[in-house]
XYZ file of C-alpha atoms in Angstrom:
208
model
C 0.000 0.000 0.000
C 2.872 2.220 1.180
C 4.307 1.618 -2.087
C 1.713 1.709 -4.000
C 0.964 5.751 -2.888
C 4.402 6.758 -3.680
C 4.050 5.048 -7.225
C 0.820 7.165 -7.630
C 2.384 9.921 -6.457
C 5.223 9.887 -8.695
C 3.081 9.077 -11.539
C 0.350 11.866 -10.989
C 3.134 14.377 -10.194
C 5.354 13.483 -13.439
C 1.873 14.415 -15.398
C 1.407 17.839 -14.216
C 5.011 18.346 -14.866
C 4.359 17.254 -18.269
C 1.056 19.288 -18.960
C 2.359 22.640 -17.313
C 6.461 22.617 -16.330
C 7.801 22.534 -13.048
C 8.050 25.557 -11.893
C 4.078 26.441 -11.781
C 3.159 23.263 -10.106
C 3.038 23.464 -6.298
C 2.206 20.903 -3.517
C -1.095 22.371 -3.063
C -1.605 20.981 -6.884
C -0.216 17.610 -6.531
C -2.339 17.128 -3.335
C -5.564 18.302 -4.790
C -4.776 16.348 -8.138
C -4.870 13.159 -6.381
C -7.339 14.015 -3.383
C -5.131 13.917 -0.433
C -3.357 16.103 2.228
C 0.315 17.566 1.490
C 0.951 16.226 4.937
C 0.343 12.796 2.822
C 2.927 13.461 0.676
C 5.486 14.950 2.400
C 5.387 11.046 4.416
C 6.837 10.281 1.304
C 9.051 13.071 -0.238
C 10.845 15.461 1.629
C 10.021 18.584 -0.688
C 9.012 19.499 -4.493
C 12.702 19.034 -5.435
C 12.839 15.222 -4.058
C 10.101 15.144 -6.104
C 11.533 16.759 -9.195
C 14.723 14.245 -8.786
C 13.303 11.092 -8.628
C 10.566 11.408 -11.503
C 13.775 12.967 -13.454
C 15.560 10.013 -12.509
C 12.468 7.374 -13.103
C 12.278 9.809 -16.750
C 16.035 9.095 -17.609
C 16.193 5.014 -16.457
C 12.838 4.499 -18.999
C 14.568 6.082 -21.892
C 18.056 4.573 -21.006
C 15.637 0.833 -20.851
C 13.568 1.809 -24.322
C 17.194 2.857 -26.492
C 18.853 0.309 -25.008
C 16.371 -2.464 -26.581
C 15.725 -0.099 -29.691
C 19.977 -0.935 -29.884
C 19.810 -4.305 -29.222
C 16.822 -5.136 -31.768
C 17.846 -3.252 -34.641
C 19.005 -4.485 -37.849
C 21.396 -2.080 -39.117
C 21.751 1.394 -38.500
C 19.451 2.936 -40.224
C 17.069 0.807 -38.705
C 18.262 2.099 -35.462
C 17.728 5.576 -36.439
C 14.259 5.139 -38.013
C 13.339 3.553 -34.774
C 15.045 6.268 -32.493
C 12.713 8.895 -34.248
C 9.672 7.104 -33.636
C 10.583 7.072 -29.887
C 11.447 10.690 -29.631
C 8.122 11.591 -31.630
C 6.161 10.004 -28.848
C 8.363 11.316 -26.368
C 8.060 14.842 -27.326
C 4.373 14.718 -27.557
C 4.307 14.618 -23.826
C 6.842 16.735 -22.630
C 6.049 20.474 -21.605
C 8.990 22.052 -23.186
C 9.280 24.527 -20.213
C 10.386 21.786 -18.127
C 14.260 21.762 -19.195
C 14.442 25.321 -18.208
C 12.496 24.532 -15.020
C 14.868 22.093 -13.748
C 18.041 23.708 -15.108
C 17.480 27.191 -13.078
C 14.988 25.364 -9.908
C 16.445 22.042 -9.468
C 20.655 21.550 -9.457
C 20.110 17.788 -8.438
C 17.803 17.058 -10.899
C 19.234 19.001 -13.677
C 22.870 17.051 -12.842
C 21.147 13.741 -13.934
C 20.092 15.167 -16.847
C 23.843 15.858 -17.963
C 25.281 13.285 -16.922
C 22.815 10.912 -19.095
C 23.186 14.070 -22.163
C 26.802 14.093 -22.292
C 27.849 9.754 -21.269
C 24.767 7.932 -22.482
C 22.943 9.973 -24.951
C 26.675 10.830 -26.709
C 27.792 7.139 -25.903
C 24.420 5.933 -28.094
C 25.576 8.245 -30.950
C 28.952 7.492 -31.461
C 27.890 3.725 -31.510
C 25.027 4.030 -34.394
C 27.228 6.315 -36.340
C 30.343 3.625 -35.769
C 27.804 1.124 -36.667
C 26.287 3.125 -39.995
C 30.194 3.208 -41.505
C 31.082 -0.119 -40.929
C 27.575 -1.005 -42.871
C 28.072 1.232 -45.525
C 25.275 3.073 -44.745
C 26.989 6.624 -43.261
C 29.851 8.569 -44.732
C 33.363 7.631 -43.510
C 35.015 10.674 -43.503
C 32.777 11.636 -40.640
C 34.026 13.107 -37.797
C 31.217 11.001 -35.083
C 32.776 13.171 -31.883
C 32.132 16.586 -33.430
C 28.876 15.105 -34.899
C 27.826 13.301 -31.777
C 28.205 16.319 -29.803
C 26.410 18.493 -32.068
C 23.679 16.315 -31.670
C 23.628 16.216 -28.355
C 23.955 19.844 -27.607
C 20.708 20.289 -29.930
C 18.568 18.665 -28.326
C 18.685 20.454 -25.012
C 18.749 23.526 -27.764
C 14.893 22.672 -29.034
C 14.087 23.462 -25.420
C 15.489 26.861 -25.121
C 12.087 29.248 -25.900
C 14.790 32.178 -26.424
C 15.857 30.473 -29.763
C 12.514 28.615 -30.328
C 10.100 30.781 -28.646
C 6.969 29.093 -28.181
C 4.556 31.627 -30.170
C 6.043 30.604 -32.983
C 7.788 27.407 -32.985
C 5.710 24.057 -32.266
C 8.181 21.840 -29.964
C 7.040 18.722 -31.623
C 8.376 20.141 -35.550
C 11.459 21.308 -33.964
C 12.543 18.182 -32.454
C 11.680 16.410 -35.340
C 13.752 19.065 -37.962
C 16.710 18.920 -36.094
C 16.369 15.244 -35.945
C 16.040 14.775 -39.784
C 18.500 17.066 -40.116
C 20.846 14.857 -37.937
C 20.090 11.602 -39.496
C 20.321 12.814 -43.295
C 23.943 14.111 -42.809
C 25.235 11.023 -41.841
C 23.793 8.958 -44.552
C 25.474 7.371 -47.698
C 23.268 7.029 -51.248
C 22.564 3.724 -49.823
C 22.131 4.639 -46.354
C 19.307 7.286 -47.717
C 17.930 5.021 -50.290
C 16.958 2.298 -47.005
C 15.868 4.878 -45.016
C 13.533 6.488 -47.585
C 12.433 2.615 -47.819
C 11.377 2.623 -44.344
C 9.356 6.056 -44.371
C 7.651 4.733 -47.501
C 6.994 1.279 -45.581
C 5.632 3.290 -42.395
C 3.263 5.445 -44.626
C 1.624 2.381 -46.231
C 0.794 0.379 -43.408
C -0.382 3.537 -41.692
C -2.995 4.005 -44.672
């Protein structure tokens, strides 16, 4: 039961944070979201940022878990890549794009995780798929994958900067996605492109 609250908790919280950033989501909202007390939750968490940290956390391990098997299941690189943008697609259909910002300037702890898993696992991911692509034929040799990993790495924290992409004009989704694209077509070989246009064609016929 005890367990089961904190879950809910967790899980309730992690939804407002989704629908309306961090930063404008109090205690008084998380209690009266799920119909109980503060004094309930503070039995569990020891303030907003514990909370912030550990749904960060429970955020990072489900994405490490979901590219890990995207990795392990793919049949070539390109494969991997087409996968990779289905994930972020549904990822970033969720995500308030406020709540980067929120956690950077609010929430040291939380926002630590976050750059740890950027800058070892997120660039560690890269440079393995674009090690992968040459060796297959499928992405240009005479890349340079730490300069290129890096890049893409950097960019995605970038989509979530509303200074460069400000909100009024930019929808978060279409930016994630363009720099994406962008990404994955200036790796590819002919025959790296020609599979992955194979792929996109595939996905828009069975979705008919």
């Amino acid at each position: 039961m005890i367990n089961n609250t904190k879950e809910k908790i967790l899980e309730n919280t992690e939804a407002l944070f989704n629908k309306y950033g961090v930063r404008s989501v109090s205690m008084d909202d998380i209690a009266r979201e799920l119909s109980i007390s503060k004094k309930t939750i503070y039995q569990f968490f020891k303030d907003k940022d514990e909370l912030v940290t550990l749904i960060t956390k429970g955020h990072i391990d489900r994405e490490r878990a979901e590219m890990s098997t995207v990795k392990s299941t793919a049949e070539n690189a390109i494969d991997e890549l087409f996968k990779l943008s289905h994930c972020i697609r549904e990822h970033v259909k969720e995500i308030n794009p406020s709540m980067l910002f929120d956690i950077q300037k609010y929430h040291p702890n939380a926002w630590a995780l976050w750059l740890e898993y950027k800058s070892v696992f997120i660039k560690n991911t890269i440079l393995d798929v674009i090690a992968r692509g040459k060796s297959e034929g499928y992405f240009r040799k005479e890349l340079d994958a730490e300069i290129i990993s890096t890049f893409r790495v950097e960019s995605i924290e970038l989509s979530f900067d509303e200074r460069i992409f400000p909100r009024d004009k930019f929808d978060f989704t279409d930016v994630q996605m363009a720099l994406f694209d962008h990404f994955v077509h200036g790796l590819m070989t002919v025959k790296g492109q020609e599979l992955y246009d194979s792929l996109i064609d595939a996905k828009s016929y069975e979705s008919n």
